[in-house]
Short mmCIF file of C-alpha atoms in Angstrom, two decimals:
data_model
loop_
_atom_site.label_atom_id
_atom_site.label_comp_id
_atom_site.label_asym_id
_atom_site.label_seq_id
_atom_site.Cartn_x
_atom_site.Cartn_y
_atom_site.Cartn_z
CA GLN A 1 78.44 127.64 -137.87
CA LYS A 2 77.43 124.46 -135.82
CA GLU A 3 74.83 122.45 -137.91
CA VAL A 4 73.70 119.17 -138.16
CA GLU A 5 72.02 118.42 -141.53
CA GLN A 6 69.43 115.45 -143.33
CA ASN A 7 68.17 114.87 -146.59
CA SER A 8 64.84 117.12 -146.75
CA GLY A 9 63.48 113.80 -148.98
CA PRO A 10 60.56 112.20 -149.42
CA LEU A 11 62.14 108.93 -149.02
CA SER A 12 59.97 106.17 -149.51
CA VAL A 13 60.64 102.80 -148.49
CA PRO A 14 58.05 99.72 -148.84
CA GLU A 15 56.17 98.20 -146.03
CA GLY A 16 58.01 96.04 -144.11
CA ALA A 17 61.61 96.97 -145.37
CA ILE A 18 64.11 98.78 -143.46
CA ALA A 19 64.49 102.68 -143.53
CA SER A 20 67.47 103.35 -143.35
CA LEU A 21 67.46 107.65 -142.21
CA ASN A 22 70.76 109.99 -142.37
CA CYS A 23 72.52 112.70 -140.91
CA THR A 24 76.15 114.79 -140.18
CA TYR A 25 76.81 116.85 -138.09
CA SER A 26 79.51 119.95 -137.75
CA ASP A 27 80.57 120.12 -134.17
CA ARG A 28 82.75 117.70 -133.02
CA GLY A 29 81.97 119.18 -129.24
CA SER A 30 78.52 117.15 -128.89
CA GLN A 31 77.83 115.33 -126.99
CA SER A 32 74.15 113.87 -127.50
CA PHE A 33 72.58 112.82 -130.00
CA PHE A 34 68.19 112.89 -130.15
CA TRP A 35 65.62 112.02 -133.10
CA TYR A 36 62.70 113.29 -133.53
CA ARG A 37 59.86 111.31 -135.12
CA GLN A 38 57.00 114.78 -135.82
CA TYR A 39 53.48 113.99 -137.53
CA SER A 40 51.98 116.13 -139.42
CA GLY A 41 50.92 119.09 -137.23
CA LYS A 42 51.81 117.23 -134.97
CA SER A 43 55.11 117.84 -132.32
CA PRO A 44 58.01 115.97 -132.30
CA GLU A 45 57.71 112.85 -130.21
CA LEU A 46 60.76 111.57 -129.41
CA ILE A 47 62.28 108.48 -130.65
CA MET A 48 66.14 107.57 -130.06
CA SER A 49 68.46 109.07 -128.08
CA ILE A 50 72.28 107.99 -127.95
CA TYR A 51 75.46 109.53 -126.38
CA SER A 52 78.18 106.32 -127.59
CA ASN A 53 79.92 105.73 -130.02
CA GLY A 54 78.08 102.02 -131.94
CA ASP A 55 74.09 101.16 -132.30
CA LYS A 56 71.01 101.74 -129.67
CA GLU A 57 68.31 98.97 -130.30
CA ASP A 58 64.60 99.48 -129.09
CA GLY A 59 62.14 97.77 -130.71
CA ARG A 60 62.59 97.65 -134.99
CA PHE A 61 64.66 101.33 -133.90
CA THR A 62 68.16 101.40 -134.01
CA ALA A 63 70.42 104.23 -132.98
CA GLN A 64 73.97 103.80 -135.42
CA LEU A 65 76.34 106.61 -134.05
CA ASN A 66 79.74 107.60 -135.37
CA LYS A 67 81.62 109.97 -133.61
CA ALA A 68 85.36 109.70 -136.04
CA SER A 69 82.96 110.35 -139.13
CA GLN A 70 80.48 112.64 -137.23
CA TYR A 71 77.03 110.40 -138.20
CA VAL A 72 73.84 109.40 -137.11
CA SER A 73 71.22 107.10 -137.86
CA LEU A 74 68.26 105.64 -137.34
CA LEU A 75 66.82 102.78 -138.99
CA ILE A 76 63.10 100.78 -139.41
CA ARG A 77 62.91 97.81 -139.28
CA ASP A 78 59.67 95.79 -139.97
CA SER A 79 58.53 99.21 -141.23
CA GLN A 80 55.19 100.22 -141.09
CA PRO A 81 53.46 102.28 -143.00
CA SER A 82 52.84 104.66 -139.38
CA ASP A 83 55.78 105.27 -139.03
CA SER A 84 54.92 107.92 -142.33
CA ALA A 85 56.02 111.27 -141.03
CA THR A 86 59.35 113.43 -140.82
CA TYR A 87 61.83 112.84 -138.70
CA LEU A 88 64.39 115.13 -136.81
CA CYS A 89 68.45 114.66 -135.63
CA ALA A 90 69.87 117.17 -133.29
CA ALA A 91 72.58 117.68 -131.30
CA ASP A 92 73.65 119.41 -128.21
CA THR A 93 75.63 120.84 -129.96
CA PHE A 94 77.41 123.71 -126.58
CA GLY A 95 77.24 121.06 -124.58
CA ASN A 96 73.70 122.43 -122.31
CA GLU A 97 70.75 121.47 -123.25
CA LYS A 98 70.36 123.79 -126.38
CA LEU A 99 69.43 120.94 -129.26
CA THR A 100 70.09 122.44 -133.37
CA PHE A 101 67.61 120.71 -135.41
CA GLY A 102 68.55 119.94 -138.95
CA THR A 103 65.96 120.58 -141.22
CA GLY A 104 64.05 116.74 -140.79
CA THR A 105 63.88 113.54 -143.47
CA ARG A 106 60.40 112.79 -144.42
CA LEU A 107 59.78 109.39 -144.34
CA THR A 108 56.70 107.69 -146.71
CA ILE A 109 56.43 104.61 -146.25
CA ILE A 110 54.08 102.46 -148.91
CA PRO A 111 51.62 99.64 -148.06
CA GLY B 1 57.01 110.08 -116.76
CA ALA B 2 58.41 113.77 -118.56
CA VAL B 3 55.28 114.98 -119.38
CA VAL B 4 55.08 118.77 -120.90
CA SER B 5 51.63 120.44 -121.26
CA GLN B 6 51.34 123.46 -123.33
CA HIS B 7 48.18 125.37 -123.51
CA PRO B 8 45.70 126.69 -125.44
CA SER B 9 46.36 123.81 -128.21
CA TRP B 10 44.80 126.34 -131.00
CA VAL B 11 44.37 130.03 -131.15
CA ILE B 12 42.55 132.77 -133.60
CA CYS B 13 42.83 136.09 -132.86
CA LYS B 14 43.00 139.46 -134.39
CA SER B 15 46.33 141.61 -135.65
CA GLY B 16 46.90 143.29 -132.65
CA THR B 17 46.23 141.09 -130.33
CA SER B 18 48.04 139.64 -127.14
CA VAL B 19 48.38 135.83 -126.82
CA LYS B 20 49.48 133.75 -123.56
CA ILE B 21 50.66 130.27 -124.16
CA GLU B 22 51.34 128.22 -121.38
CA CYS B 23 54.61 125.38 -121.12
CA ARG B 24 53.55 123.01 -117.61
CA SER B 25 56.18 120.18 -116.84
CA LEU B 26 53.38 118.29 -114.84
CA ASP B 27 55.99 115.57 -112.85
CA PHE B 28 59.01 116.46 -113.12
CA GLN B 29 60.46 120.47 -111.94
CA ALA B 30 62.30 122.43 -115.00
CA THR B 31 65.08 125.07 -114.23
CA THR B 32 65.25 125.49 -117.52
CA MET B 33 62.62 125.11 -121.11
CA PHE B 34 63.02 125.91 -124.80
CA TRP B 35 60.39 128.10 -126.27
CA TYR B 36 60.57 127.51 -130.88
CA ARG B 37 58.75 128.36 -133.44
CA GLN B 38 57.71 125.79 -136.47
CA PHE B 39 56.71 127.38 -140.15
CA PRO B 40 54.59 124.51 -142.86
CA LYS B 41 57.34 122.13 -143.69
CA GLN B 42 60.36 124.17 -142.41
CA SER B 43 61.80 123.28 -138.87
CA LEU B 44 61.90 123.57 -135.40
CA MET B 45 63.03 127.06 -134.34
CA LEU B 46 64.65 128.07 -131.05
CA MET B 47 63.24 131.57 -130.33
CA ALA B 48 64.26 131.41 -126.50
CA THR B 49 65.38 129.83 -124.09
CA SER B 50 64.38 130.64 -120.42
CA ASN B 51 65.42 129.81 -118.04
CA GLU B 52 63.48 129.75 -114.25
CA GLY B 53 63.94 132.56 -111.76
CA SER B 54 65.93 134.85 -114.34
CA LYS B 55 65.70 136.70 -117.68
CA ALA B 56 65.32 134.28 -121.06
CA THR B 57 67.97 134.10 -123.54
CA TYR B 58 67.22 135.52 -126.52
CA GLU B 59 68.96 133.68 -129.94
CA GLN B 60 69.76 136.29 -131.89
CA GLY B 61 67.16 137.76 -134.65
CA VAL B 62 63.97 136.67 -131.69
CA GLU B 63 62.32 140.49 -131.13
CA LYS B 64 62.32 139.73 -126.72
CA ASP B 65 60.09 142.42 -126.75
CA LYS B 66 57.63 141.32 -128.41
CA PHE B 67 57.65 137.69 -127.45
CA LEU B 68 57.46 138.23 -123.63
CA ILE B 69 58.90 134.47 -121.17
CA ASN B 70 58.70 134.95 -118.41
CA HIS B 71 59.27 131.82 -115.90
CA ALA B 72 58.10 131.99 -112.59
CA SER B 73 57.85 128.54 -111.14
CA LEU B 74 60.16 124.94 -111.39
CA THR B 75 56.98 123.91 -113.79
CA LEU B 76 55.81 126.97 -115.01
CA SER B 77 57.04 129.52 -118.89
CA THR B 78 55.01 131.80 -120.39
CA LEU B 79 55.19 133.39 -124.03
CA THR B 80 53.27 136.13 -125.01
CA VAL B 81 53.41 137.21 -128.07
CA THR B 82 53.08 141.12 -127.73
CA SER B 83 50.65 142.79 -131.08
CA ALA B 84 51.00 140.40 -132.74
CA HIS B 85 50.48 140.09 -136.00
CA PRO B 86 49.88 137.72 -139.71
CA GLU B 87 53.18 137.06 -139.96
CA ASP B 88 53.45 135.68 -136.50
CA SER B 89 50.70 133.27 -136.83
CA SER B 90 52.97 130.11 -136.10
CA PHE B 91 53.73 127.40 -134.44
CA TYR B 92 54.64 127.62 -130.36
CA ILE B 93 56.00 124.62 -129.32
CA CYS B 94 57.67 124.13 -125.89
CA SER B 95 60.26 121.66 -124.57
CA ALA B 96 61.69 120.06 -120.86
CA SER B 97 64.21 118.33 -119.93
CA PRO B 98 64.14 117.46 -116.23
CA GLY B 99 67.69 118.25 -116.49
CA THR B 100 68.50 116.33 -113.16
CA VAL B 101 71.33 114.34 -115.49
CA PRO B 102 72.94 115.29 -118.14
CA ASN B 103 72.34 115.01 -121.60
CA GLN B 104 68.48 113.80 -121.09
CA PRO B 105 66.48 114.11 -123.68
CA GLN B 106 63.90 116.71 -124.63
CA HIS B 107 60.15 116.18 -124.27
CA PHE B 108 58.08 118.70 -126.02
CA GLY B 109 54.44 119.83 -125.56
CA ASP B 110 51.54 119.25 -127.90
CA GLY B 111 52.83 123.52 -129.65
CA THR B 112 50.46 126.42 -130.10
CA ARG B 113 48.99 126.55 -133.50
CA LEU B 114 48.83 131.01 -133.51
CA SER B 115 46.66 132.21 -136.39
CA ILE B 116 46.39 136.34 -136.88
CA LEU B 117 44.06 137.83 -138.65
#
């Protein structure tokens, strides 16, 4: 069964520090990877997408992809209390538009 | 761009009622839309893939006769929960991607919180 796995947390990080979120996937055929942020009671919001090995930076966010090791990570620099949310990792595991989501990591930024 | 609108945002109704949820892509056309369900403190569970002009594809364990999906146009998909019961209470979310270029991310509607009394 194709899976995406995340540490459920909670992960607590002091304000201003770097938050590091990790995700592994089982299907080597996966081509597209996404990080979504979900606030409590709200729907997921796209943070980053990454398709190639290496790093992709967007503001305070950096996504990292290592296809050989089958992991994806998200770094949040200068963490803010507003970053406190559940972060969902998703992979396009079927080679089409369907996504498989991890269970999410709950991140808390401590002021 | 890539805005997905979902309506209603909140529904409370009696057991046995049928409830229709609408999902619209506002600034792009979507041949494919997805319907998810999320229970408290759990991740998203894909219920079905909605295909414009054809039948929806349901995930294993999802009753197609209970969760009716219609995707009559390139901008609108509807999910009807028929004869809803308390166990159907959940957060229902739709998503879509422009799909003009492969591997584009999905964008989510704001979700519909369904409470069956």
